[in-house]
């Protein structure tokens, strides 16, 4: 019996590759940044594994004749043409639990770093400004402060648990959340405006869609407390970056922790990089050694479930 072919065109960890091989699949592992190479390799493949940071364009999917499933390595699918995959009858799966812990821990790290003025204290201490920076720090405790979550899915819920353990009050807005599915200590709000106006820290945990692109703009930012922080470990395009810069520069917002940007890699001319009350990262919140292994494995599990006729654990389309 001919083995089903799984094509992997990007670098992934061994956990998923080994899982698929153990299940008896022919794994073609040919990492390439050239989509034309993908189109050739995918022609007779039954499945493909993609990374959320790269995705896959429509014309590559159209080159596939036997493709049944795409296992997305990670959570976000905004760079994968899910609409085209659906039109072609291709099941898409992802790994919503794969980097949940890593992103939630990173989010809490940013909250604590901003609250303790950590980045500035580190920088100034290295310059020899020991007494000056020690006497001028604006560090605060997060205990009894209000965390406002925009999005209360897997990652948002885990952040809520961590914040609650630190003594924070947690409020949240999620237009798609099922009533009563949240932790009892989370107070759900009817509008996103309530979250922005009441929270000391706002943390974003929503996907990038046509509805959320540039959602966080001058209007929403103007509702925040001047002592407030905003955290984004979701997708860069959710925030209108010029509006955020203006608010931070004018002192209408105390700080921001940003792990993602509209343009990635970030343009070094981005004015947000000039502000000392902004902590930045290279979209790496979910890139721990632990989550990297899970992302590969969960993508492989999704592929095997579909090809073996089972209902996928984490479907993106055809739910």
PDB file of C-alpha atoms in Angstrom, residues 72-238:
ATOM      1  CA  UNK A  72      -0.625  24.933  10.789  1.00  0.00           C
ATOM      2  CA  UNK A  73       2.463  25.087  12.997  1.00  0.00           C
ATOM      3  CA  UNK A  74       1.183  27.587  15.578  1.00  0.00           C
ATOM      4  CA  UNK A  75      -2.047  29.431  16.234  1.00  0.00           C
ATOM      5  CA  UNK A  76      -2.375  32.352  13.811  1.00  0.00           C
ATOM      6  CA  UNK A  77      -3.584  31.644  10.270  1.00  0.00           C
ATOM      7  CA  UNK A  78      -3.769  35.233   8.964  1.00  0.00           C
ATOM      8  CA  UNK A  79      -0.922  34.517   6.502  1.00  0.00           C
ATOM      9  CA  UNK A  80      -2.533  31.319   5.248  1.00  0.00           C
ATOM     10  CA  UNK A  81      -5.214  31.624   2.572  1.00  0.00           C
ATOM     11  CA  UNK A  82      -7.885  29.783   4.541  1.00  0.00           C
ATOM     12  CA  UNK A  83     -10.590  31.004   2.173  1.00  0.00           C
ATOM     13  CA  UNK A  84      -8.884  29.388  -0.810  1.00  0.00           C
ATOM     14  CA  UNK A  85      -8.235  26.222   1.176  1.00  0.00           C
ATOM     15  CA  UNK A  86     -11.921  26.043   2.055  1.00  0.00           C
ATOM     16  CA  UNK A  87     -12.933  26.559  -1.573  1.00  0.00           C
ATOM     17  CA  UNK A  88     -10.665  23.658  -2.535  1.00  0.00           C
ATOM     18  CA  UNK A  89     -12.092  21.434   0.192  1.00  0.00           C
ATOM     19  CA  UNK A  90      -8.871  21.407   2.212  1.00  0.00           C
ATOM     20  CA  UNK A  91      -9.183  21.080   5.994  1.00  0.00           C
ATOM     21  CA  UNK A  92      -7.018  23.499   7.960  1.00  0.00           C
ATOM     22  CA  UNK A  93      -5.985  22.731  11.523  1.00  0.00           C
ATOM     23  CA  UNK A  94      -3.823  24.665  13.960  1.00  0.00           C
ATOM     24  CA  UNK A  95      -2.421  24.378  17.475  1.00  0.00           C
ATOM     25  CA  UNK A  96      -4.269  26.770  19.773  1.00  0.00           C
ATOM     26  CA  UNK A  97      -2.837  25.108  22.882  1.00  0.00           C
ATOM     27  CA  UNK A  98       0.722  24.741  21.605  1.00  0.00           C
ATOM     28  CA  UNK A  99       2.123  28.107  22.658  1.00  0.00           C
ATOM     29  CA  UNK A 100      -0.576  29.139  25.139  1.00  0.00           C
ATOM     30  CA  UNK A 101       1.648  28.898  28.213  1.00  0.00           C
ATOM     31  CA  UNK A 102       4.632  30.560  26.558  1.00  0.00           C
ATOM     32  CA  UNK A 103       2.652  33.564  25.302  1.00  0.00           C
ATOM     33  CA  UNK A 104       0.807  33.943  28.597  1.00  0.00           C
ATOM     34  CA  UNK A 105       4.068  33.874  30.555  1.00  0.00           C
ATOM     35  CA  UNK A 106       5.619  36.399  28.164  1.00  0.00           C
ATOM     36  CA  UNK A 107       2.589  38.650  28.575  1.00  0.00           C
ATOM     37  CA  UNK A 108       2.956  38.585  32.347  1.00  0.00           C
ATOM     38  CA  UNK A 109       6.668  39.284  31.951  1.00  0.00           C
ATOM     39  CA  UNK A 110       5.875  42.455  29.993  1.00  0.00           C
ATOM     40  CA  UNK A 111       3.283  43.537  32.558  1.00  0.00           C
ATOM     41  CA  UNK A 112       5.757  43.085  35.408  1.00  0.00           C
ATOM     42  CA  UNK A 113       8.620  44.694  33.484  1.00  0.00           C
ATOM     43  CA  UNK A 114       6.564  47.800  32.754  1.00  0.00           C
ATOM     44  CA  UNK A 115       5.166  48.008  36.268  1.00  0.00           C
ATOM     45  CA  UNK A 116       8.629  47.739  37.847  1.00  0.00           C
ATOM     46  CA  UNK A 117      10.265  50.141  35.348  1.00  0.00           C
ATOM     47  CA  UNK A 118      12.684  47.289  34.711  1.00  0.00           C
ATOM     48  CA  UNK A 119      14.044  48.221  31.290  1.00  0.00           C
ATOM     49  CA  UNK A 120      14.912  51.796  32.280  1.00  0.00           C
ATOM     50  CA  UNK A 121      16.411  50.718  35.615  1.00  0.00           C
ATOM     51  CA  UNK A 122      18.620  48.214  33.813  1.00  0.00           C
ATOM     52  CA  UNK A 123      19.711  50.679  31.129  1.00  0.00           C
ATOM     53  CA  UNK A 124      20.487  53.545  33.492  1.00  0.00           C
ATOM     54  CA  UNK A 125      22.258  51.340  36.028  1.00  0.00           C
ATOM     55  CA  UNK A 126      24.584  50.138  33.269  1.00  0.00           C
ATOM     56  CA  UNK A 127      25.369  53.808  32.510  1.00  0.00           C
ATOM     57  CA  UNK A 128      26.380  54.459  36.122  1.00  0.00           C
ATOM     58  CA  UNK A 129      23.261  56.453  36.994  1.00  0.00           C
ATOM     59  CA  UNK A 130      22.598  54.388  40.132  1.00  0.00           C
ATOM     60  CA  UNK A 131      21.267  57.065  42.481  1.00  0.00           C
ATOM     61  CA  UNK A 132      19.450  59.115  39.850  1.00  0.00           C
ATOM     62  CA  UNK A 133      17.441  56.234  38.410  1.00  0.00           C
ATOM     63  CA  UNK A 134      16.797  54.723  41.838  1.00  0.00           C
ATOM     64  CA  UNK A 135      15.310  57.980  43.075  1.00  0.00           C
ATOM     65  CA  UNK A 136      13.217  58.664  39.972  1.00  0.00           C
ATOM     66  CA  UNK A 137      11.707  55.262  39.278  1.00  0.00           C
ATOM     67  CA  UNK A 138       7.939  55.167  38.790  1.00  0.00           C
ATOM     68  CA  UNK A 139       7.663  51.483  39.647  1.00  0.00           C
ATOM     69  CA  UNK A 140       4.367  50.270  41.055  1.00  0.00           C
ATOM     70  CA  UNK A 141       2.852  47.069  42.379  1.00  0.00           C
ATOM     71  CA  UNK A 142       0.349  45.219  40.225  1.00  0.00           C
ATOM     72  CA  UNK A 143      -1.475  43.837  43.241  1.00  0.00           C
ATOM     73  CA  UNK A 144      -5.058  45.205  43.284  1.00  0.00           C
ATOM     74  CA  UNK A 145      -4.558  46.864  39.878  1.00  0.00           C
ATOM     75  CA  UNK A 146      -7.024  46.106  37.088  1.00  0.00           C
ATOM     76  CA  UNK A 147      -6.043  43.961  34.117  1.00  0.00           C
ATOM     77  CA  UNK A 148      -8.276  44.398  31.078  1.00  0.00           C
ATOM     78  CA  UNK A 149      -8.218  41.549  28.577  1.00  0.00           C
ATOM     79  CA  UNK A 150      -9.431  42.033  25.027  1.00  0.00           C
ATOM     80  CA  UNK A 151     -10.037  38.444  23.992  1.00  0.00           C
ATOM     81  CA  UNK A 152     -10.565  35.673  26.515  1.00  0.00           C
ATOM     82  CA  UNK A 153      -9.622  32.560  24.562  1.00  0.00           C
ATOM     83  CA  UNK A 154      -6.957  30.047  25.570  1.00  0.00           C
ATOM     84  CA  UNK A 155      -4.120  32.540  25.997  1.00  0.00           C
ATOM     85  CA  UNK A 156      -6.253  35.308  27.481  1.00  0.00           C
ATOM     86  CA  UNK A 157      -7.704  32.890  30.028  1.00  0.00           C
ATOM     87  CA  UNK A 158      -4.248  31.704  31.071  1.00  0.00           C
ATOM     88  CA  UNK A 159      -3.049  35.314  31.448  1.00  0.00           C
ATOM     89  CA  UNK A 160      -6.098  35.924  33.636  1.00  0.00           C
ATOM     90  CA  UNK A 161      -5.074  33.030  35.891  1.00  0.00           C
ATOM     91  CA  UNK A 162      -1.543  34.360  36.295  1.00  0.00           C
ATOM     92  CA  UNK A 163      -2.734  37.925  36.918  1.00  0.00           C
ATOM     93  CA  UNK A 164      -5.289  36.731  39.465  1.00  0.00           C
ATOM     94  CA  UNK A 165      -2.505  34.917  41.325  1.00  0.00           C
ATOM     95  CA  UNK A 166      -0.664  38.252  41.542  1.00  0.00           C
ATOM     96  CA  UNK A 167      -3.724  39.833  43.129  1.00  0.00           C
ATOM     97  CA  UNK A 168      -4.969  41.708  40.087  1.00  0.00           C
ATOM     98  CA  UNK A 169      -8.636  42.339  39.391  1.00  0.00           C
ATOM     99  CA  UNK A 170      -9.455  40.961  35.942  1.00  0.00           C
ATOM    100  CA  UNK A 171     -12.014  42.381  33.530  1.00  0.00           C
ATOM    101  CA  UNK A 172     -12.482  41.287  29.923  1.00  0.00           C
ATOM    102  CA  UNK A 173     -14.294  41.872  26.652  1.00  0.00           C
ATOM    103  CA  UNK A 174     -14.822  39.202  24.023  1.00  0.00           C
ATOM    104  CA  UNK A 175     -17.630  39.468  21.482  1.00  0.00           C
ATOM    105  CA  UNK A 176     -17.459  35.733  20.772  1.00  0.00           C
ATOM    106  CA  UNK A 177     -17.080  34.312  24.263  1.00  0.00           C
ATOM    107  CA  UNK A 178     -19.756  31.941  25.496  1.00  0.00           C
ATOM    108  CA  UNK A 179     -21.525  33.314  28.586  1.00  0.00           C
ATOM    109  CA  UNK A 180     -20.430  31.548  31.746  1.00  0.00           C
ATOM    110  CA  UNK A 181     -17.393  29.888  30.177  1.00  0.00           C
ATOM    111  CA  UNK A 182     -14.904  32.148  31.954  1.00  0.00           C
ATOM    112  CA  UNK A 183     -13.313  31.875  35.378  1.00  0.00           C
ATOM    113  CA  UNK A 184     -15.574  33.183  38.132  1.00  0.00           C
ATOM    114  CA  UNK A 185     -13.037  35.867  39.074  1.00  0.00           C
ATOM    115  CA  UNK A 186     -13.232  37.498  35.613  1.00  0.00           C
ATOM    116  CA  UNK A 187     -15.749  40.293  35.219  1.00  0.00           C
ATOM    117  CA  UNK A 188     -16.998  40.368  31.626  1.00  0.00           C
ATOM    118  CA  UNK A 189     -17.761  43.767  30.107  1.00  0.00           C
ATOM    119  CA  UNK A 190     -20.324  44.540  27.421  1.00  0.00           C
ATOM    120  CA  UNK A 191     -18.049  46.823  25.396  1.00  0.00           C
ATOM    121  CA  UNK A 192     -14.349  47.123  24.655  1.00  0.00           C
ATOM    122  CA  UNK A 193     -14.584  50.782  25.668  1.00  0.00           C
ATOM    123  CA  UNK A 194     -15.312  49.738  29.256  1.00  0.00           C
ATOM    124  CA  UNK A 195     -12.146  47.679  29.347  1.00  0.00           C
ATOM    125  CA  UNK A 196      -9.955  50.462  27.989  1.00  0.00           C
ATOM    126  CA  UNK A 197     -11.376  53.064  30.350  1.00  0.00           C
ATOM    127  CA  UNK A 198     -11.315  50.964  33.535  1.00  0.00           C
ATOM    128  CA  UNK A 199      -8.105  48.943  33.241  1.00  0.00           C
ATOM    129  CA  UNK A 200      -4.636  49.816  34.515  1.00  0.00           C
ATOM    130  CA  UNK A 201      -3.216  47.353  32.006  1.00  0.00           C
ATOM    131  CA  UNK A 202      -4.856  46.375  28.704  1.00  0.00           C
ATOM    132  CA  UNK A 203      -3.647  43.168  27.064  1.00  0.00           C
ATOM    133  CA  UNK A 204      -4.702  42.165  23.551  1.00  0.00           C
ATOM    134  CA  UNK A 205      -5.483  38.539  22.706  1.00  0.00           C
ATOM    135  CA  UNK A 206      -7.479  38.617  19.478  1.00  0.00           C
ATOM    136  CA  UNK A 207      -6.621  37.490  15.928  1.00  0.00           C
ATOM    137  CA  UNK A 208      -5.865  39.929  13.131  1.00  0.00           C
ATOM    138  CA  UNK A 209      -8.949  40.172  10.909  1.00  0.00           C
ATOM    139  CA  UNK A 210     -10.625  42.839   8.813  1.00  0.00           C
ATOM    140  CA  UNK A 211     -12.563  43.750  11.966  1.00  0.00           C
ATOM    141  CA  UNK A 212      -9.557  44.050  14.272  1.00  0.00           C
ATOM    142  CA  UNK A 213      -7.040  45.698  11.922  1.00  0.00           C
ATOM    143  CA  UNK A 214      -6.174  49.107  13.418  1.00  0.00           C
ATOM    144  CA  UNK A 215      -8.934  48.509  15.971  1.00  0.00           C
ATOM    145  CA  UNK A 216      -6.841  50.013  18.753  1.00  0.00           C
ATOM    146  CA  UNK A 217      -6.577  53.582  17.541  1.00  0.00           C
ATOM    147  CA  UNK A 218      -6.543  57.111  18.901  1.00  0.00           C
ATOM    148  CA  UNK A 219     -10.134  56.827  20.095  1.00  0.00           C
ATOM    149  CA  UNK A 220      -9.634  53.715  22.211  1.00  0.00           C
ATOM    150  CA  UNK A 221      -6.212  54.795  23.461  1.00  0.00           C
ATOM    151  CA  UNK A 222      -7.663  58.129  24.605  1.00  0.00           C
ATOM    152  CA  UNK A 223      -9.926  56.219  27.009  1.00  0.00           C
ATOM    153  CA  UNK A 224      -6.997  54.750  28.929  1.00  0.00           C
ATOM    154  CA  UNK A 225      -5.581  56.096  32.167  1.00  0.00           C
ATOM    155  CA  UNK A 226      -2.424  58.181  31.825  1.00  0.00           C
ATOM    156  CA  UNK A 227      -0.784  55.674  34.175  1.00  0.00           C
ATOM    157  CA  UNK A 228      -1.923  52.762  32.019  1.00  0.00           C
ATOM    158  CA  UNK A 229       0.042  50.193  30.037  1.00  0.00           C
ATOM    159  CA  UNK A 230      -0.934  48.352  26.873  1.00  0.00           C
ATOM    160  CA  UNK A 231       0.407  44.912  25.948  1.00  0.00           C
ATOM    161  CA  UNK A 232       0.280  43.302  22.510  1.00  0.00           C
ATOM    162  CA  UNK A 233       1.414  39.700  22.098  1.00  0.00           C
ATOM    163  CA  UNK A 234      -1.240  38.978  19.454  1.00  0.00           C
ATOM    164  CA  UNK A 235      -0.745  40.603  16.029  1.00  0.00           C
ATOM    165  CA  UNK A 236       0.886  43.919  15.156  1.00  0.00           C
ATOM    166  CA  UNK A 237      -1.772  45.244  12.825  1.00  0.00           C
ATOM    167  CA  UNK A 238      -4.331  45.397  15.623  1.00  0.00           C
TER     168      UNK A 238
END
